[in-house]
XYZ file of C-alpha atoms in Angstrom:
529
model
C 101.689 -41.971 120.017
C 103.901 -42.984 117.563
C 104.323 -40.129 114.437
C 102.749 -41.050 110.799
C 106.001 -41.787 109.438
C 107.439 -44.323 112.694
C 104.269 -45.993 111.835
C 104.719 -46.672 108.110
C 108.198 -47.702 108.750
C 106.990 -50.797 109.999
C 105.588 -51.817 106.775
C 109.517 -51.928 105.293
C 110.085 -55.305 106.575
C 110.214 -57.417 103.465
C 108.611 -60.358 105.814
C 105.361 -58.921 105.055
C 105.351 -59.612 101.557
C 105.956 -63.367 102.509
C 102.881 -63.154 104.746
C 101.094 -61.607 102.225
C 101.788 -64.540 100.065
C 100.815 -66.826 102.367
C 97.596 -64.944 103.249
C 96.451 -65.515 99.154
C 97.112 -69.107 99.508
C 94.906 -69.362 102.633
C 91.976 -67.370 101.264
C 91.992 -68.821 98.214
C 90.090 -72.157 99.234
C 87.196 -70.655 101.043
C 86.392 -69.743 97.021
C 86.485 -73.929 96.814
C 83.993 -74.968 99.318
C 82.577 -70.956 99.458
C 81.617 -69.149 97.396
C 81.857 -71.036 93.920
C 80.375 -73.631 95.626
C 77.662 -72.093 96.781
C 76.974 -70.472 93.242
C 77.347 -74.001 91.659
C 74.932 -75.227 94.043
C 72.088 -72.173 93.807
C 72.420 -72.651 90.045
C 71.788 -76.288 90.222
C 68.472 -74.939 92.033
C 68.993 -76.184 95.653
C 67.031 -74.373 98.093
C 68.609 -71.546 100.434
C 68.689 -74.218 104.066
C 70.431 -76.655 101.505
C 72.988 -74.531 100.430
C 73.432 -73.163 104.099
C 73.660 -76.299 105.590
C 76.381 -76.981 102.997
C 78.753 -74.585 104.549
C 78.741 -76.965 108.056
C 82.127 -78.542 106.428
C 83.625 -74.962 107.612
C 83.501 -76.634 110.725
C 86.927 -77.867 110.027
C 87.743 -74.328 110.883
C 86.020 -74.496 114.499
C 87.893 -77.822 115.507
C 90.960 -77.846 114.120
C 92.541 -76.941 117.777
C 92.147 -79.692 117.954
C 94.887 -81.130 116.025
C 96.491 -77.487 116.160
C 99.571 -79.047 118.440
C 100.110 -81.438 115.978
C 101.598 -78.893 113.433
C 103.864 -77.541 116.520
C 105.262 -80.872 117.206
C 105.084 -83.144 114.729
C 108.095 -83.116 112.069
C 107.227 -84.522 108.985
C 109.080 -87.243 107.649
C 111.343 -86.093 105.140
C 109.574 -82.719 104.445
C 110.279 -81.723 107.231
C 114.111 -82.048 107.219
C 113.459 -80.027 103.881
C 111.952 -77.496 104.509
C 111.612 -76.980 108.286
C 108.679 -77.775 110.823
C 106.016 -74.809 108.988
C 107.040 -74.748 105.337
C 106.625 -79.013 105.918
C 103.254 -78.917 106.865
C 102.080 -75.844 104.696
C 103.273 -77.241 101.826
C 101.436 -81.202 102.806
C 98.284 -79.427 103.370
C 98.192 -77.348 99.794
C 98.941 -80.809 98.258
C 95.702 -82.190 99.500
C 93.543 -79.268 98.694
C 95.104 -79.580 95.001
C 93.640 -82.982 94.953
C 90.532 -82.059 96.367
C 90.030 -79.592 94.110
C 90.969 -81.533 90.708
C 88.182 -84.128 92.282
C 85.678 -81.783 92.755
C 85.826 -80.878 89.013
C 84.723 -84.685 88.417
C 81.268 -84.857 90.064
C 78.135 -83.629 89.122
C 76.111 -81.381 91.808
C 72.624 -82.660 91.321
C 73.663 -86.828 91.587
C 76.682 -86.610 93.253
C 76.433 -84.105 95.816
C 77.323 -86.768 98.690
C 80.461 -87.266 97.611
C 80.903 -83.797 96.811
C 80.414 -83.136 100.479
C 83.203 -85.611 101.835
C 85.568 -84.202 99.344
C 84.671 -80.824 100.183
C 85.374 -81.740 103.787
C 88.230 -83.262 103.162
C 89.390 -79.849 101.620
C 88.352 -78.110 104.497
C 90.195 -79.662 106.988
C 93.448 -79.817 104.836
C 92.870 -75.612 104.188
C 91.979 -75.391 108.334
C 95.826 -77.089 108.509
C 96.858 -74.672 106.217
C 96.015 -71.759 108.487
C 97.245 -72.866 111.302
C 100.675 -73.672 109.789
C 100.411 -70.147 108.181
C 99.310 -68.329 111.140
C 102.163 -70.176 112.952
C 104.699 -68.995 110.460
C 103.402 -65.389 110.545
C 103.857 -64.932 114.263
C 107.072 -66.224 114.617
C 109.036 -64.439 112.124
C 108.005 -61.019 113.336
C 108.539 -58.717 116.308
C 105.449 -59.678 119.500
C 104.221 -56.227 119.285
C 100.862 -54.516 118.689
C 102.562 -52.248 115.625
C 104.397 -55.482 114.351
C 101.337 -57.562 114.562
C 99.034 -54.978 112.788
C 101.324 -54.338 110.255
C 100.918 -58.568 109.711
C 97.546 -58.587 110.264
C 97.132 -56.304 107.214
C 99.267 -57.793 104.966
C 97.531 -61.233 106.195
C 94.094 -59.832 105.858
C 95.363 -58.396 102.351
C 96.355 -61.746 101.051
C 93.828 -63.453 102.470
C 91.236 -61.186 100.484
C 93.375 -61.325 97.542
C 93.358 -64.891 97.272
C 89.471 -64.819 98.102
C 88.057 -61.642 95.999
C 90.510 -60.983 93.408
C 91.034 -65.180 92.649
C 87.635 -65.841 94.199
C 86.295 -63.588 90.850
C 87.713 -65.625 88.613
C 85.099 -68.812 88.446
C 82.050 -65.975 88.287
C 83.718 -64.225 85.178
C 83.990 -67.767 83.424
C 80.866 -69.655 84.315
C 79.341 -65.580 82.382
C 81.843 -65.043 79.852
C 83.028 -68.114 78.375
C 82.051 -71.966 77.753
C 82.838 -73.083 80.504
C 80.753 -74.235 83.552
C 81.437 -75.046 87.125
C 83.011 -78.300 86.666
C 85.311 -77.579 84.418
C 86.039 -74.118 85.871
C 87.727 -76.198 88.738
C 90.018 -77.219 86.819
C 91.143 -73.855 86.366
C 90.711 -73.421 90.153
C 93.352 -76.335 90.637
C 95.600 -74.612 88.213
C 95.672 -71.699 90.213
C 95.948 -73.689 93.728
C 99.411 -75.295 92.049
C 100.836 -71.574 91.365
C 99.972 -70.488 94.410
C 102.326 -73.864 96.191
C 105.254 -71.834 94.696
C 105.442 -69.476 97.958
C 106.726 -72.138 100.029
C 109.948 -73.285 97.997
C 111.410 -69.849 98.026
C 110.786 -68.481 101.973
C 112.758 -69.395 104.943
C 112.177 -71.127 107.821
C 111.565 -68.860 110.810
C 114.327 -69.368 113.695
C 112.601 -69.823 117.338
C 113.848 -71.687 120.025
C 110.647 -73.345 120.241
C 111.914 -76.834 120.402
C 113.814 -76.394 123.235
C 111.474 -74.987 125.345
C 109.245 -77.749 124.715
C 111.785 -80.109 125.055
C 112.276 -78.283 128.923
C 108.458 -78.427 129.014
C 108.625 -82.566 127.939
C 111.284 -83.396 130.763
C 109.437 -81.671 133.339
C 106.316 -83.820 132.688
C 108.891 -87.086 132.700
C 109.691 -85.968 136.006
C 105.766 -86.210 137.895
C 104.087 -88.795 135.573
C 106.051 -91.776 136.920
C 104.690 -90.867 140.777
C 101.265 -90.419 139.739
C 99.942 -93.095 137.809
C 96.112 -92.586 138.899
C 96.252 -89.018 136.913
C 98.775 -90.428 134.191
C 95.777 -92.672 133.523
C 92.968 -90.546 133.671
C 94.982 -88.271 131.005
C 95.240 -91.000 128.613
C 91.669 -91.489 128.768
C 90.973 -88.038 127.811
C 93.304 -87.992 124.691
C 92.765 -91.441 123.715
C 88.429 -89.884 123.283
C 89.972 -86.921 122.072
C 91.670 -88.701 119.439
C 88.188 -90.752 118.431
C 86.115 -87.162 118.776
C 88.691 -86.181 116.258
C 88.255 -89.098 113.719
C 84.335 -88.863 114.026
C 84.386 -84.800 113.369
C 86.440 -85.152 110.719
C 84.846 -88.076 108.804
C 81.778 -89.485 110.933
C 78.681 -86.960 110.586
C 79.098 -85.835 107.053
C 75.752 -87.199 105.371
C 74.576 -84.980 103.192
C 71.968 -83.750 102.305
C 68.901 -85.589 103.504
C 70.661 -87.536 106.908
C 72.516 -84.176 107.548
C 69.163 -81.980 108.219
C 68.543 -84.958 111.061
C 72.453 -84.763 112.290
C 72.722 -81.521 111.553
C 73.945 -80.611 115.218
C 76.833 -83.135 115.170
C 79.680 -80.756 114.623
C 78.173 -78.527 117.424
C 78.227 -81.375 119.405
C 81.729 -82.670 118.432
C 83.099 -78.804 119.446
C 81.662 -78.964 122.524
C 82.682 -82.420 123.544
C 86.295 -81.571 122.612
C 85.981 -78.115 124.556
C 85.136 -79.932 127.288
C 87.937 -82.858 126.866
C 90.538 -80.124 126.613
C 89.149 -78.464 130.160
C 89.631 -81.975 132.006
C 92.705 -82.430 130.784
C 93.757 -78.769 132.136
C 91.860 -79.759 135.068
C 93.787 -83.169 135.722
C 97.111 -80.995 134.894
C 96.402 -78.436 137.214
C 96.407 -81.734 139.633
C 99.503 -83.144 138.468
C 101.357 -79.859 139.212
C 99.501 -79.832 142.853
C 101.416 -82.928 143.681
C 104.281 -82.354 142.315
C 106.270 -80.840 145.804
C 105.504 -84.311 146.972
C 108.058 -85.555 144.554
C 111.195 -85.815 145.616
C 114.964 -87.164 144.341
C 116.129 -89.599 147.273
C 116.304 -92.665 146.230
C 113.530 -94.219 147.870
C 111.246 -92.573 145.658
C 112.865 -92.616 142.323
C 111.126 -94.002 139.825
C 113.081 -94.810 136.190
C 110.572 -93.454 133.596
C 109.325 -96.104 130.799
C 108.129 -95.614 127.538
C 105.060 -95.387 128.608
C 105.763 -92.614 130.577
C 107.917 -90.742 127.683
C 104.700 -91.561 125.941
C 102.365 -89.104 128.236
C 105.054 -86.683 128.892
C 104.816 -85.950 124.903
C 101.299 -85.946 124.988
C 100.891 -84.122 127.445
C 103.553 -81.556 125.988
C 101.818 -81.516 122.915
C 97.914 -81.377 123.591
C 97.518 -80.376 127.302
C 100.396 -77.860 128.125
C 99.522 -75.003 125.004
C 96.552 -74.559 126.931
C 97.276 -74.353 130.517
C 100.540 -72.417 130.075
C 97.493 -69.843 128.008
C 95.064 -69.854 131.021
C 97.865 -69.677 134.164
C 99.830 -66.779 131.739
C 96.234 -65.170 131.683
C 94.351 -66.183 134.589
C 91.203 -68.030 134.116
C 88.381 -65.334 134.699
C 90.262 -63.251 132.076
C 90.859 -66.107 129.537
C 87.263 -67.204 129.757
C 86.438 -63.540 129.239
C 89.079 -63.161 126.227
C 87.323 -66.327 124.372
C 84.311 -65.328 125.317
C 84.488 -62.184 123.082
C 86.058 -63.842 120.474
C 83.188 -65.944 120.187
C 80.797 -63.164 119.594
C 82.911 -60.502 118.120
C 82.223 -61.732 114.320
C 78.879 -63.736 114.896
C 76.792 -60.857 112.697
C 79.211 -61.156 110.143
C 78.711 -64.662 109.789
C 75.278 -64.706 108.868
C 75.494 -61.997 106.255
C 78.673 -63.837 104.944
C 77.163 -67.231 103.935
C 74.051 -66.030 103.000
C 75.288 -62.823 100.369
C 75.292 -64.630 97.522
C 72.339 -66.097 97.780
C 70.908 -63.048 98.495
C 72.564 -61.360 95.363
C 70.909 -64.063 93.333
C 67.643 -63.640 94.412
C 67.613 -59.677 94.189
C 68.422 -60.364 90.849
C 72.503 -59.257 90.544
C 74.080 -61.640 87.630
C 77.316 -63.314 88.124
C 79.133 -60.447 86.313
C 78.196 -58.185 89.072
C 78.991 -60.374 92.018
C 82.647 -60.946 90.282
C 82.421 -56.546 89.878
C 81.521 -55.936 93.168
C 81.759 -58.702 95.637
C 84.966 -60.037 94.479
C 86.860 -57.463 92.525
C 86.062 -54.303 93.929
C 85.757 -55.791 97.499
C 89.327 -56.748 97.358
C 90.722 -53.436 96.321
C 88.048 -51.985 98.928
C 89.944 -54.604 101.341
C 92.833 -54.309 100.838
C 93.132 -50.207 100.824
C 91.207 -50.417 104.330
C 93.520 -53.104 105.842
C 96.120 -50.866 105.593
C 94.206 -47.355 106.913
C 92.627 -49.589 109.381
C 96.371 -51.544 110.397
C 98.104 -47.244 110.294
C 95.333 -46.623 113.469
C 96.054 -50.067 115.085
C 99.828 -49.093 115.137
C 99.479 -45.340 116.731
C 96.253 -45.781 118.953
C 96.220 -49.759 119.771
C 94.245 -53.434 119.171
C 91.025 -52.413 121.668
C 89.815 -48.792 119.706
C 90.712 -50.692 116.587
C 88.422 -53.308 117.441
C 85.273 -50.721 118.404
C 85.376 -49.079 115.031
C 85.680 -52.543 113.163
C 82.643 -53.179 115.182
C 80.706 -50.554 114.889
C 81.154 -50.447 111.329
C 80.599 -53.938 110.933
C 76.250 -53.203 112.483
C 75.830 -50.369 109.842
C 77.103 -52.459 106.484
C 74.819 -55.408 107.730
C 72.023 -52.342 107.506
C 72.651 -51.177 103.545
C 72.131 -54.633 102.655
C 68.603 -54.207 104.287
C 68.294 -51.072 101.840
C 68.980 -53.176 98.719
C 66.328 -55.803 100.094
C 63.732 -52.767 99.845
C 64.594 -51.348 96.394
C 66.120 -54.095 93.887
C 68.894 -54.871 92.615
C 70.704 -50.980 92.177
C 74.374 -51.753 91.116
C 75.439 -47.987 92.575
C 73.366 -48.864 95.904
C 75.497 -52.335 95.949
C 78.908 -50.766 95.432
C 78.233 -48.200 98.522
C 77.301 -51.697 100.028
C 80.382 -53.164 98.543
C 82.596 -50.398 99.859
C 81.305 -49.963 103.514
C 81.407 -54.048 103.862
C 84.870 -54.047 103.346
C 85.825 -51.556 105.188
C 83.979 -53.294 108.252
C 86.022 -56.442 107.340
C 89.087 -55.150 106.850
C 89.099 -52.768 109.518
C 87.613 -55.485 112.152
C 89.930 -57.988 110.998
C 93.099 -56.568 111.328
C 92.800 -55.676 115.367
C 91.025 -58.743 115.714
C 93.926 -60.317 114.163
C 96.339 -58.743 115.846
C 94.566 -59.269 119.172
C 95.274 -62.515 118.961
C 98.810 -62.904 117.742
C 99.668 -60.805 120.306
C 98.006 -63.273 123.195
C 99.989 -66.130 121.604
C 103.147 -67.425 123.616
C 106.251 -68.405 120.795
C 106.344 -71.873 122.463
C 102.974 -72.939 121.278
C 101.959 -70.668 118.013
C 99.893 -72.949 115.921
C 97.877 -74.298 119.515
C 97.216 -71.567 121.021
C 96.198 -69.103 118.273
C 94.269 -71.888 116.134
C 92.543 -72.069 119.956
C 91.225 -68.660 120.214
C 90.693 -68.255 116.225
C 88.622 -71.488 116.047
C 86.513 -69.812 119.118
C 85.974 -67.387 117.082
C 85.348 -69.461 113.829
C 82.735 -72.013 115.960
C 80.368 -68.758 115.986
C 80.904 -67.882 112.316
C 80.833 -70.848 111.034
C 78.666 -73.490 112.735
C 75.756 -70.801 113.625
C 75.937 -68.721 110.263
C 75.102 -72.359 108.624
C 71.801 -71.965 109.530
C 71.376 -68.523 108.133
C 69.580 -70.138 105.448
C 67.290 -71.237 107.681
C 66.616 -67.919 109.427
C 66.143 -66.202 105.847
C 63.537 -69.215 105.638
C 61.362 -69.050 108.764
C 61.329 -65.334 108.002
C 59.642 -66.050 104.839
C 62.560 -64.544 102.628
C 62.332 -60.935 104.136
C 65.679 -60.165 103.558
C 65.531 -56.675 104.622
C 64.354 -57.741 108.688
C 67.222 -60.663 108.450
C 69.777 -57.828 107.805
C 68.628 -56.180 110.575
C 69.067 -58.993 112.858
C 72.814 -59.402 111.947
C 73.154 -55.710 112.869
C 72.139 -56.166 116.200
C 74.034 -59.397 116.830
C 77.246 -57.012 116.681
C 75.870 -55.438 120.185
C 76.842 -57.625 122.613
C 80.015 -58.145 121.386
C 80.679 -54.040 121.605
C 79.135 -53.908 124.871
C 81.464 -57.057 126.608
C 84.693 -55.599 125.007
C 83.958 -52.416 126.738
C 83.566 -54.120 129.939
C 87.117 -55.697 129.753
C 88.752 -53.266 127.967
C 91.359 -52.273 130.848
C 92.047 -56.139 131.838
C 92.675 -56.452 128.404
C 94.823 -53.339 127.527
C 97.207 -54.718 130.842
C 97.546 -58.411 129.627
C 98.680 -57.163 125.896
C 101.132 -54.465 127.293
C 102.557 -57.783 129.616
C 102.754 -60.271 126.941
C 104.621 -57.557 124.353
C 107.459 -56.913 127.593
C 107.198 -60.562 128.167
C 108.722 -61.202 124.619
């Protein structure tokens, strides 16, 4: 175990300030399509179920692994040469987020809700892509050990909550204490997003050997693909279907609000189908590797690669190799166990987070109460416990940090049950926010550090997005039905929060069952780096 002074030395790294600033930019879009949008729709009189289902636009965060390999491989014209791979993608997504935020300020929620949902979806896709690039940037500039990753995770979490809660308090205060209403408030939020874009121009691009490693993998594929045309054609078909799925998931289903109720399973189906296609490509790739021994360098078997072969090799390196490397390095069975834990870990938090603002308003809290307690107080509490949680994680390890975060998560949800029974007490809300801030910060630091350590630097964006999207899938897609559950309970908020607390237990039991092999995998990945 490290000394306390040595633990604190990790926070002297100036790169952590960059991570903090990018964390703000990562958290702020959730205000635009999350808390501010939820409050706007609630003030307009939409039902709990409708507000909850509007959150299905967050499904972009659960399917962003489908296009995350492009962030690793595609060099953006002009921007890529000017800013580099990571910063160019961050800037592009931030420009789109700013334009979408401005567009939302032009609409009325009651009469133009379908259009707002489409713009919100575009904003969510851009924000999810920004997260891919920012997470990859953070991992690329830090050493691949649990201590550095825990410090980086603390700053990323602190930054995210600064963007989400600190800046997220502004719209609530403006609505309550100015002549501005929600459309005008979104103009202010657009200006804030413009200010957040400054960071990308003043930081440097991380230096890695990612390009050389990917070129080597692509060349290896290029020696195999011409000798196996059937496998190449099958993989090409899967990739084509995957591209169609991405287009459908991004633009085909958001018919809001009446049609969405009938087709609300579309995001779930899209994600499941996407995972299935990636899995099929993974097994085809294994078959391709099994056949590689039959490929000789003799003149009789040599086939000169053509343009089609080069395309297949590029697609395999971009879309399939990250998944194949992750499962090969960790073992298929254990890799699936890790992904299952990631899926389960934040289910209870998902149901709490989506309905918290609706709950505050129904119980009787004002917009000012929400801004002061849920945003401003939660902001500082989260930063404080992010730092404390990271110090604990550095000294005692990621797995113990996950256990403490999970237990606290269940307890925090129970406090909201007490509020539901007693009514809108400010001191009780303060206690709930304090405990909830501890939960979110401590658990997130350990959780983000775990995902970061498990990544291979050659496929940082792809592998981190894959793992993060599995967690987001439960948090966003299933959490979107939280309003339906509350309605099904006839508005019994106390029972609802008890149920969300119980949802944490399976993930802790699962973590306990895999704690030893998970510790060995974390240690081996650090040594390999």
